[in-house]
Coordinates of C-alpha atoms and ligand atoms in Angstrom, one line a residue:
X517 CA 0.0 0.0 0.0
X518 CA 2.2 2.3 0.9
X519 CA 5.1 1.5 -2.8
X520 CA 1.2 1.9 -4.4
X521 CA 2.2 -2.2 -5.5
X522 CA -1.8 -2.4 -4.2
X523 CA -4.3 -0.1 -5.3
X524 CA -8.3 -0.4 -4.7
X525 CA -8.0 -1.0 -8.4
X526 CA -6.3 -4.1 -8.1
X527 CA -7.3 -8.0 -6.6
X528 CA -5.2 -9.2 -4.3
X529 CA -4.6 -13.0 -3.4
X530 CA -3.2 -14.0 -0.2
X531 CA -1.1 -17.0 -0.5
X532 CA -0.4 -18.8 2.7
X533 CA -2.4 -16.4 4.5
X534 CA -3.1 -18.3 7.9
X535 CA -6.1 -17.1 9.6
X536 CA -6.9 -14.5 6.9
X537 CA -5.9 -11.3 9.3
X538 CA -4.2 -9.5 6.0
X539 CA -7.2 -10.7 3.9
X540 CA -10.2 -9.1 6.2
X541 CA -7.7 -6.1 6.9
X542 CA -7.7 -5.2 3.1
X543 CA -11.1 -6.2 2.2
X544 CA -12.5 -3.8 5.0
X545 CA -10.5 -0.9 3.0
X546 CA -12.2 -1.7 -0.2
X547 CA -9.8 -4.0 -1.9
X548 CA -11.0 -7.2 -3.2
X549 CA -8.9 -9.6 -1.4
X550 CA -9.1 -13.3 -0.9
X551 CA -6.7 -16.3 0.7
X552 CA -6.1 -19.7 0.6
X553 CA -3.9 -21.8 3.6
X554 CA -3.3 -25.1 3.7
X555 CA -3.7 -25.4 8.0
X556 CA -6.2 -22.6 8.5
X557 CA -8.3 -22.2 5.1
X558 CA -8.1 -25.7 3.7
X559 CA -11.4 -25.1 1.6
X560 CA -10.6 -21.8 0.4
X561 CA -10.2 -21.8 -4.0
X562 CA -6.6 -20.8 -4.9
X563 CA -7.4 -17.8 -7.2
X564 CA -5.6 -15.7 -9.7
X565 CA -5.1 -12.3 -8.8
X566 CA -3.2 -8.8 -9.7
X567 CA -1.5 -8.8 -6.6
X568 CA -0.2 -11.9 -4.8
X569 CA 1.1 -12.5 -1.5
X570 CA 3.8 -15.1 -0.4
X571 CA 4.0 -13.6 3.2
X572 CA 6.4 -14.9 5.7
X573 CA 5.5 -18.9 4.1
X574 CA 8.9 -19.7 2.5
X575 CA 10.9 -19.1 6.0
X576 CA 8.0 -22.3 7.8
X577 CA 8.6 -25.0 5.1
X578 CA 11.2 -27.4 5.7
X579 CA 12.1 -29.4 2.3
X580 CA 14.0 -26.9 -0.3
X581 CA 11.9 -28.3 -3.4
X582 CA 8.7 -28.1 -1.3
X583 CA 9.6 -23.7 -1.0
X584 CA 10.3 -23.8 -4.5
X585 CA 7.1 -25.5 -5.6
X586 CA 5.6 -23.3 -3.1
X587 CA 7.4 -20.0 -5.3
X588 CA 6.3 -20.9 -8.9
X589 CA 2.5 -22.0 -7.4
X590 CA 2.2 -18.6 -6.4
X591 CA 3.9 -17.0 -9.4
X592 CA 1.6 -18.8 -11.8
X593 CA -1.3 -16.9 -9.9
X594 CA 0.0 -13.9 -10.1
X595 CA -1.5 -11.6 -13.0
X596 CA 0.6 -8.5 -11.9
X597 CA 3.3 -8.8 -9.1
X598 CA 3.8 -11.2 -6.6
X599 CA 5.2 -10.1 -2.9
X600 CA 7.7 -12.0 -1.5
X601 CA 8.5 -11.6 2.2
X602 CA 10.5 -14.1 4.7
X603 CA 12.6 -13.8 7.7
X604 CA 16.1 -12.7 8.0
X605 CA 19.1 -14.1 9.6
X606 CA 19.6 -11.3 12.2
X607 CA 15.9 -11.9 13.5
X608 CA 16.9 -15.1 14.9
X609 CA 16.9 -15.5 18.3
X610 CA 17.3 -18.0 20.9
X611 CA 13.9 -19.5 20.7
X612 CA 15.6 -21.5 17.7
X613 CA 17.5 -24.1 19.4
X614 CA 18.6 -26.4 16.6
X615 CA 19.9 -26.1 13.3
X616 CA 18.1 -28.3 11.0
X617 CA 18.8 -28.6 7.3
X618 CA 19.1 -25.3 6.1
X619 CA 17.5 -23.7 8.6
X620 CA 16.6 -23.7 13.1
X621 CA 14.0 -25.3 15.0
X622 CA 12.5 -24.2 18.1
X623 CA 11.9 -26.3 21.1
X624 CA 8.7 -26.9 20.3
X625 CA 9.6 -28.3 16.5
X626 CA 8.7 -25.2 14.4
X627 CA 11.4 -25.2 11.9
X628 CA 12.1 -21.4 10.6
X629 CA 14.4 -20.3 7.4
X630 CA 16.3 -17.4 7.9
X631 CA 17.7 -15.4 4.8
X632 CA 20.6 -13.6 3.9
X633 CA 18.7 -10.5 2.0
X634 CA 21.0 -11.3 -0.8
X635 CA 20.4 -14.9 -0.8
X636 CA 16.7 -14.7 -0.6
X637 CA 16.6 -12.2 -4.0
X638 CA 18.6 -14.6 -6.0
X639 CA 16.7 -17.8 -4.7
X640 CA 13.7 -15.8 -6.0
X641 CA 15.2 -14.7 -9.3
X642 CA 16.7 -18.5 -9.8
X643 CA 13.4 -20.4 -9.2
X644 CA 11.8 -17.9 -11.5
X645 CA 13.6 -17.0 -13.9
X646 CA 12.2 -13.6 -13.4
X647 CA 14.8 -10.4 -11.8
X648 CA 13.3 -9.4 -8.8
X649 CA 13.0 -5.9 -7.4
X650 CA 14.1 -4.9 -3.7
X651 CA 11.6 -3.6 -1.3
X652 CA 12.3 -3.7 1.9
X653 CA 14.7 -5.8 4.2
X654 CA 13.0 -9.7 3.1
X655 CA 10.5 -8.4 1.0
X656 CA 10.8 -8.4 -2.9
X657 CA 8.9 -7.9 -6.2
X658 CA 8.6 -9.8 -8.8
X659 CA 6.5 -8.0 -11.7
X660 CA 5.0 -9.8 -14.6
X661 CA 5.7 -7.0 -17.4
X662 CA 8.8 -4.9 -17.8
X663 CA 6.8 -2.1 -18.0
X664 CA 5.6 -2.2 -14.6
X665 CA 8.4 -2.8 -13.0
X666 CA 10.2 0.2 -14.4
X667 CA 7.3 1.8 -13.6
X668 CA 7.8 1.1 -9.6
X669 CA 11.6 1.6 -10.0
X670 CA 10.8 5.2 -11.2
X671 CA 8.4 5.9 -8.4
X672 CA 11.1 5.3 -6.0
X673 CA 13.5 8.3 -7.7
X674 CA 10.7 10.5 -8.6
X675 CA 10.9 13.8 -6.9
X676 CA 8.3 16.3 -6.3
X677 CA 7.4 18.8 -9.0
X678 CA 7.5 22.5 -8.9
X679 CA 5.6 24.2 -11.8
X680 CA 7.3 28.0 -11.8
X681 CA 5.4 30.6 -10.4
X682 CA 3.4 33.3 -13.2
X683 CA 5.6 36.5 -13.3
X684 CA 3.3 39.0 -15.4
X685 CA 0.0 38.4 -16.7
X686 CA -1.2 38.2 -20.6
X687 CA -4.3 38.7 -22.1
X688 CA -3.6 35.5 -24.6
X689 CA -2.3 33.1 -21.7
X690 CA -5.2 34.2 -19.9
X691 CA -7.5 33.8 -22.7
X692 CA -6.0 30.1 -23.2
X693 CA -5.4 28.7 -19.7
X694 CA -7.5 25.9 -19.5
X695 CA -5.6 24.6 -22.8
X696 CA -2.2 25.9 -22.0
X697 CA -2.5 23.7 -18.5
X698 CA -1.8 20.2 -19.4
X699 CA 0.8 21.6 -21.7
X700 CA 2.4 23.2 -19.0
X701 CA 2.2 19.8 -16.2
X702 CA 3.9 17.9 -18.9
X703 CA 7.1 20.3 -18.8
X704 CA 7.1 20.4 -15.9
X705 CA 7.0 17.2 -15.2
X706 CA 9.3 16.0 -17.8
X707 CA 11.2 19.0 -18.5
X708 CA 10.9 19.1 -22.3
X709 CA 8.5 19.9 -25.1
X710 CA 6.0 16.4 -25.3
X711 CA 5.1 14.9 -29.0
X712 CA 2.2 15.1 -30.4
X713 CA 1.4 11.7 -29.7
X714 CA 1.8 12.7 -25.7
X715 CA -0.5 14.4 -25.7
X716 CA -4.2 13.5 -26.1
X717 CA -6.2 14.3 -30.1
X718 CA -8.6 16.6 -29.0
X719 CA -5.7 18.5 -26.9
X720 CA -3.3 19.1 -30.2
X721 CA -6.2 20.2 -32.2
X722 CA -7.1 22.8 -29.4
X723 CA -3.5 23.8 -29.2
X724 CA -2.6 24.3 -32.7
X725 CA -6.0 25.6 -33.2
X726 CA -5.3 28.3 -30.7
X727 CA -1.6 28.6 -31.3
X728 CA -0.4 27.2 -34.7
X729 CA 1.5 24.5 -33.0
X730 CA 2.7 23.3 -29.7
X731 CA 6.2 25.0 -29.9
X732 CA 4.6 28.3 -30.2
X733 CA 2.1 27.6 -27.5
X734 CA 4.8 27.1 -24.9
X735 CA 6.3 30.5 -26.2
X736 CA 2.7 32.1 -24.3
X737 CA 4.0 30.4 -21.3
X738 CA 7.4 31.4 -21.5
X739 CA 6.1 34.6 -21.7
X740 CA 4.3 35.0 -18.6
X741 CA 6.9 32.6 -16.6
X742 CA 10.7 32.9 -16.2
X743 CA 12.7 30.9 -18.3
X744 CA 15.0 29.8 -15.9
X745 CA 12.5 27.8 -14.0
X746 CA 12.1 25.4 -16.8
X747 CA 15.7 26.0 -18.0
X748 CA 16.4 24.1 -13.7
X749 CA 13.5 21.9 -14.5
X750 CA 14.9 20.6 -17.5
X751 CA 18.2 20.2 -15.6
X752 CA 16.4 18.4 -12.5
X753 CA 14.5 16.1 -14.9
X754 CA 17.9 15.5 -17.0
X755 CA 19.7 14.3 -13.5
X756 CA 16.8 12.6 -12.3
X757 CA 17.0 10.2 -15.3
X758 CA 21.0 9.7 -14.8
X759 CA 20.6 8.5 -11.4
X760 CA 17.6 6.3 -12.6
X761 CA 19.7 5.0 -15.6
X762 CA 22.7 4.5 -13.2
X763 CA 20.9 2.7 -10.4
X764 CA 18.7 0.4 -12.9
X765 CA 23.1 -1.6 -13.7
X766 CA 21.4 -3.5 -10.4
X767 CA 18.0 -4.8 -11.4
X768 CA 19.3 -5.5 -15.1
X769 CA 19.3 -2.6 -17.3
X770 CA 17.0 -2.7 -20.4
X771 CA 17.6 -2.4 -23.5
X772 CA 17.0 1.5 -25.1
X773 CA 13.4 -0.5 -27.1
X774 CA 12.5 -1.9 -23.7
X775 CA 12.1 1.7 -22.0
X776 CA 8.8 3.0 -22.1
X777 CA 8.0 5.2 -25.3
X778 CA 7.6 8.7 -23.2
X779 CA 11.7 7.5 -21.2
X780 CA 13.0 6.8 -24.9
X781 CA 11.7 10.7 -25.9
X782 CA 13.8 11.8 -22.4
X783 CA 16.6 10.4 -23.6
X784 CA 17.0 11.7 -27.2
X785 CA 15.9 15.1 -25.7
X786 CA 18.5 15.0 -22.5
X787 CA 21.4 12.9 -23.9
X788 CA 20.8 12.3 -27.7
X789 CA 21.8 9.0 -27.2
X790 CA 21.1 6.1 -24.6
X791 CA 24.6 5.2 -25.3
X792 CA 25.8 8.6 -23.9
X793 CA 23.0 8.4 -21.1
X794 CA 24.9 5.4 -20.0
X795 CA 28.2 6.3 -20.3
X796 CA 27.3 9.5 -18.1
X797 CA 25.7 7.3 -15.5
X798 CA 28.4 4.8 -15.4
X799 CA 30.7 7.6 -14.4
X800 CA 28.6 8.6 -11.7
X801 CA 27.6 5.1 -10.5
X802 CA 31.7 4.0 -10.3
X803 CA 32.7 7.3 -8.7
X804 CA 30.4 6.8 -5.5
X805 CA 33.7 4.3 -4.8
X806 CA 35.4 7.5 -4.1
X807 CA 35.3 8.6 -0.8
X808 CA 36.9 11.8 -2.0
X809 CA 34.6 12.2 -4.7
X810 CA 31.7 11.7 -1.8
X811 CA 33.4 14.1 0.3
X812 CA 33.6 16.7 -2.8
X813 CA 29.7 16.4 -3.3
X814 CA 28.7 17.0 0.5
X815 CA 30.1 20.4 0.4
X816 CA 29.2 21.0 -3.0
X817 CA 25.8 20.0 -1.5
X818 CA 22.9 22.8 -0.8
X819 CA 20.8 20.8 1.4
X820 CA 21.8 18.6 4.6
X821 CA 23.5 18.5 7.3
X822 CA 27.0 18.5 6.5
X823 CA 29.2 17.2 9.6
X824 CA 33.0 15.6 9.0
X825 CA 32.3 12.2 8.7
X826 CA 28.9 12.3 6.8
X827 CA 26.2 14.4 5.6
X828 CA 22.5 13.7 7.3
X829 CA 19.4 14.4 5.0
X830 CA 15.4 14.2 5.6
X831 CA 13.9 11.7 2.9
X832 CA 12.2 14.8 1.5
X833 CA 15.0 16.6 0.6
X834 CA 16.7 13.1 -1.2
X835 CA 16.1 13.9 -4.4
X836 CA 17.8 17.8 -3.7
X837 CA 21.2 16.1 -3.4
X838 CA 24.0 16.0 -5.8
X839 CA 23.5 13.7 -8.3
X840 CA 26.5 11.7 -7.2
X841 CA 24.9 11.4 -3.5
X842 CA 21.8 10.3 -4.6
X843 CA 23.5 7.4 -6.4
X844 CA 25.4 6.6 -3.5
X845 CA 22.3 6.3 -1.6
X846 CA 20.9 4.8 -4.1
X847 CA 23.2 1.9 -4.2
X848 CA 22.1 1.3 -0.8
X849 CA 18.6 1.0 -1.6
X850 CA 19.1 -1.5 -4.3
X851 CA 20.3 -3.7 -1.4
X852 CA 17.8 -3.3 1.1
X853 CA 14.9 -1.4 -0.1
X854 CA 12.7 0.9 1.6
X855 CA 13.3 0.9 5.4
X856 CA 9.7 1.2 6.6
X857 CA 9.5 4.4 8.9
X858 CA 13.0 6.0 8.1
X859 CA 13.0 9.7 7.7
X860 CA 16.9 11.1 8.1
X861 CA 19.2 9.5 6.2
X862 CA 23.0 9.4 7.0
X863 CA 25.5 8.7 3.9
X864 CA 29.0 8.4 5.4
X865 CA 32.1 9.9 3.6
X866 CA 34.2 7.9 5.8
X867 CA 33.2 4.4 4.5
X868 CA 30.8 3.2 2.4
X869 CA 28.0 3.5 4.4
X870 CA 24.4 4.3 4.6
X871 CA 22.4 4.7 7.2
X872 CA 18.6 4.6 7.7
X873 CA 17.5 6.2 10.6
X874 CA 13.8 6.2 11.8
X875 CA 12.7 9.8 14.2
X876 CA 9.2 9.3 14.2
X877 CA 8.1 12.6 15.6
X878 CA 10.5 14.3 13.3
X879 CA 8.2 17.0 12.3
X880 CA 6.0 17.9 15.7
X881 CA 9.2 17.0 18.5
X882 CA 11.6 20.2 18.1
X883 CA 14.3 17.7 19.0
X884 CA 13.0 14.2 18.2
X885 CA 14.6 11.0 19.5
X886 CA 16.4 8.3 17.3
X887 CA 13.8 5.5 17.3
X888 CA 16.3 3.0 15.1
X889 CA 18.5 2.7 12.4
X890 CA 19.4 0.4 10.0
X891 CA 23.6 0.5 8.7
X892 CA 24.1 -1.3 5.3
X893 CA 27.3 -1.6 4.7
X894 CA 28.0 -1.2 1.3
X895 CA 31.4 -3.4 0.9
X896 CA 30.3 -6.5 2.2
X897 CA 26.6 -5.9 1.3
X898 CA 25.3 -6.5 4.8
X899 CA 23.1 -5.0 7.0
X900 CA 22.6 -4.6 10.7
X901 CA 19.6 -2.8 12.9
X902 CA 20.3 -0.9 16.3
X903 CA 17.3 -0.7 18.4
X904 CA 16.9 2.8 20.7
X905 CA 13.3 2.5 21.8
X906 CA 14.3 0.8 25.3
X907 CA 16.9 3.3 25.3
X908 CA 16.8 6.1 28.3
X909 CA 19.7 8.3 26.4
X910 CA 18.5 7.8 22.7
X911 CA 20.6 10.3 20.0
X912 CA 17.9 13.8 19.2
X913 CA 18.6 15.8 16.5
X914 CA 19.2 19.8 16.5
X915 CA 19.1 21.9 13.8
X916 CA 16.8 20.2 11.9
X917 CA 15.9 22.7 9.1
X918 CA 19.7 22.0 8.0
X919 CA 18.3 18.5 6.8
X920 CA 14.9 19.7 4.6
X921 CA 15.2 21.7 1.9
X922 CA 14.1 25.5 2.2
X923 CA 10.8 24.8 0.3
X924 CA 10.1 22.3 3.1
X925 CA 6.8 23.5 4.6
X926 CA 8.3 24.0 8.6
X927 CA 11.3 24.9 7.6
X928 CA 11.2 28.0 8.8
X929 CA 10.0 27.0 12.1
X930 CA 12.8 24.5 12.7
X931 CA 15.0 27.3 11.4
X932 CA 13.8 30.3 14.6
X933 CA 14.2 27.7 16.8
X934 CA 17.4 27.0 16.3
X935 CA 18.4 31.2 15.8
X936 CA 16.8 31.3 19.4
X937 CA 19.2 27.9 20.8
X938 CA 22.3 29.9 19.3
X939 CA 21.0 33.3 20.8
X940 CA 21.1 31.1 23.9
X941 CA 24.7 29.5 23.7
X942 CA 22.6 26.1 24.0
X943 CA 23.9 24.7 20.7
X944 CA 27.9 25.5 21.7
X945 CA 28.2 22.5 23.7
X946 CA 28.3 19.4 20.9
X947 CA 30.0 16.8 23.0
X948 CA 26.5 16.8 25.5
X949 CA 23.8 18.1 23.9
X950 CA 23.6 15.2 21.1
X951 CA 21.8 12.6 23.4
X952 CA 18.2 13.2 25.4
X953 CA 19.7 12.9 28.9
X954 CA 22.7 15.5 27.8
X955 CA 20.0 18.0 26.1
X956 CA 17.9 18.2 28.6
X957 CA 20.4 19.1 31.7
X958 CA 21.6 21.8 29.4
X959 CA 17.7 22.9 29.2
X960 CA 16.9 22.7 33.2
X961 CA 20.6 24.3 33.9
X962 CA 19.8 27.0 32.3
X963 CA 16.1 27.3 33.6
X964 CA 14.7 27.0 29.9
X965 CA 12.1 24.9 28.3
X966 CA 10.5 24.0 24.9
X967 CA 7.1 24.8 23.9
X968 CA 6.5 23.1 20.4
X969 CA 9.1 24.7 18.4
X970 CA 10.0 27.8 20.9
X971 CA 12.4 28.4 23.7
X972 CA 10.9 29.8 26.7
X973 CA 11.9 29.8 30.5
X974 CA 10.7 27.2 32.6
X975 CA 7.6 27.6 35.3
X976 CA 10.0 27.9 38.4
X977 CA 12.2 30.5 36.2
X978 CA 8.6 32.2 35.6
X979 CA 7.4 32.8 38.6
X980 CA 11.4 33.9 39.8
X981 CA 11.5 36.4 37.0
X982 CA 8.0 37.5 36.2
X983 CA 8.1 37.6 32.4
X984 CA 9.0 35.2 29.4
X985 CA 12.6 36.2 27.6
X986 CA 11.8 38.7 24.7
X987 CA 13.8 36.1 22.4
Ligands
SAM1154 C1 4.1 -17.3 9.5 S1 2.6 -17.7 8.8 C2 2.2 -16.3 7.8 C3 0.8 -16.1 7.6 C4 0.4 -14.8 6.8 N1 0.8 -14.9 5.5 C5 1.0 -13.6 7.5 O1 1.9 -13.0 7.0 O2 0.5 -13.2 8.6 C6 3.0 -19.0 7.7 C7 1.8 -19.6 7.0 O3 2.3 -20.4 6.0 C8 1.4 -21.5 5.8 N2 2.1 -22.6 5.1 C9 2.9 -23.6 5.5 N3 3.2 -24.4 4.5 C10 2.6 -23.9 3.4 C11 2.6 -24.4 2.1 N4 3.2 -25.4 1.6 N5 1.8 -23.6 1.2 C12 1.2 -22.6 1.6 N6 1.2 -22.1 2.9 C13 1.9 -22.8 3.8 C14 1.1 -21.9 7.3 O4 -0.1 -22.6 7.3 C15 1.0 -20.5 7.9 O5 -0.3 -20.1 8.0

């Protein structure tokens, strides 16, 4: 639901589903959703569906042919893309006393199979012949078309679009608006001219009608917009589809006919050729094994939080990095997929790291608390998860307007309080101030408090003083 992999516009079958808790979860939100289990729903039909779940069933069988058959049963149900999720080795504990075949057994005789995220990707792509996609630590895609699956790799790169903001009015813009509109979300979402074909019949007809063709058209816009606002769009969209052409080396890059129609017409427009395209993002994708190169794009950078060893980013502001950073990240992501709950993101320019680190009250806690985080290590390709919610001194984050980008909608709030911390001298004091416990003895030392996103003096300081700080 949340990679939009299941829409209310798709069925959904739930393969292995035990007592049917998924099923009746999705069904209540509208989504047609059924399940079949061989202990708990016997009698249930094994149907064909868009979306297919094989949730958490691989890691219970024993026999290795059994969780193969197990695989392609599901697959051959699957009309759209099948979701595969098991356990991985680091969520072993010591309930599983035993090792048995490849896998433990508990006390009690339930055998579990615990993954290597790498090993369970390839198992995947081997029993299926079919190159899975990434999505989370165990949990992978397999889509039946190309297409699709493109499609989802897209999404993950996609960054928000800005249309440029209307500079003087014209009577002839005006006039045409409602026609001009569409022309202009296409720009600016692809940052170039469409084809005629792009764009739908009755559209054209009403543009060149109006306009004598869809060049001139956009020349109306131009007119009542800057050009440098499509001149960065057309850069943003240009980089955008670098990284995406460098990062797609690790799911199999297609061929130049394989890429959908409207990503062929980026191409030729950006690059003239996907040859070139490629070259350009090999260059990128091989440098982000240069921790000097890294090091060289965080302070080129104009968003994050730039500190010696690394450079800490909010997931909204992802896209915003250098191209070459985004990669890096990237590369990570190809590994483990999305981390479920991550907001900051650290890339180190020490050693190839990335690290996925979950603040969930990021935006309403003025200094929120490091819930957990997730390292992947990108030499040996592993992965390991550190656990702060038991934690009485967790990490918290200052200065957290360095880690959106300016167009972020509270960045201006995170951004006074932090003028009013530095007016304060609370912020001088690095070595402390980074952990809860640390933070707040600096607070109640100096007889402040915090009030959502402001500074004032606490009660006791209050009632000693009379008044709040004019601040
Ligand atoms: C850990 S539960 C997961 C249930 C559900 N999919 C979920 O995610 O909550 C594992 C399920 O796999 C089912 N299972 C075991 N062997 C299976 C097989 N050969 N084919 C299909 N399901 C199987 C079990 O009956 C059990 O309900």
């Amino acid at each position: 639901l949340l990679h939009h992999v299941l829409t209310d516009d798709h069925d959904f079958f739930d393969y292995g589903c035990g007592r049917g808790d998924d099923v009746g979860l999705l069904g209540r939100a509208g989504i047609k959703a059924s399940g079949w289990d061989p202990q708990h729903r016997p009698k249930a039909r094994k149907a064909k569906a868009s979306v297919v779940n094989l949730g958490y069933v691989v890691n219970v069988i024993e026999d290795p042919l059994e969780r193969e058959r197990v695989l392609r049963d599901a697959w051959s149900l699957t009309k759209r893309v099948l979701v595969v999720a098991a356990r991985l080795a680091d969520e072993r504990d010591e309930a599983h006393v035993a090792a048995c075949r490849d896998g433990w057994l508990t006390r009690r005789g339930t055998f579990q199979k615990f993954f290597e995220q790498d090993e369970l990707g390839s198992w995947i792509n081997g029993a299926l012949g079919v190159e899975s996609v990434t999505a989370g630590p165990g949990v992978f895609y397999v889509f039946r078309s190309s297409a699709d699956r493109y499609e989802y790799l897209n999404s993950r790169f996609r960054r928000r679009v800005s249309l440029p903001a209307r500079r003087r009015s014209d009577k002839v813009f005006e006039q045409h608006r409602t026609v001009l509109q569409p022309l202009i979300d296409f720009v600016a979402a692809r940052g170039r001219l469409p084809h005629e074909q792009e764009l739908d019949d009755d559209h054209v007809a009403e543009l060149i009608n109006a306009f004598g063709s869809v060049r001139q058209a956009f020349r109306t816009i131009l007119w009542v917009t800057d050009e440098s606002d499509w001149d960065r769009i057309r850069q943003e969209r240009s980089v955008d589809l670098l990284v995406q052409i460098a990062l797609s080396r690790f799911e199999g890059r297609p061929k130049f006919g394989a890429l959908p129609q409207a990503t062929q017409h980026d191409v030729r427009a950006f690059f003239s050729s996907y040859k070139r395209a490629c070259e350009q993002s090999d260059r990128l994708l091989f440098a982000t094994g240069s921790l000097e190169a890294l090091t060289l794009a965080k302070r080129a950078s104009l968003v994050g939080k730039a500190m010696p060893t690394a450079v800490y980013i909010h997931e909204s502001a992802l896209a915003d990095l250098p191209a070459l950073l985004r990669v890096y990240e990237g590369c990570a992501r190809a590994f483990i997929g999305t981390i479920e709950g991550a907001n900051v993101i650290k890339l180190s320019t020490e050693k190839p790291q990335i690290s996925y680190l979950c603040y969930p009250a990021f935006s309403e806690d003025p200094h929120p608390t490091l819930n957990q985080a997730v390292n992947v290590d990108l030499r040996d390709r592993s992965a390991s998860w550190r656990d702060y919610r038991a934690s009485p001194n967790p990490p918290i984050l200052h200065r957290k307007e360095q880690l959106v980008s300016p167009s972020h909608p509270r960045y201006e709030t995170f951004a006074r309080l932090t003028r009013q911390e530095e007016r304060y001298g609370l912020l001088e004091d690095g070595a402390h101030i980074g952990t809860l416990a640390g933070w707040t003895n600096v607070l109640s030392e100096r007889g402040l408090t915090l009030k959502g996103h402001r500074l004032i003096r606490s009660r006791s300081q209050v009632t000693r003083s009379g008044d709040f700080p004019s601040l």
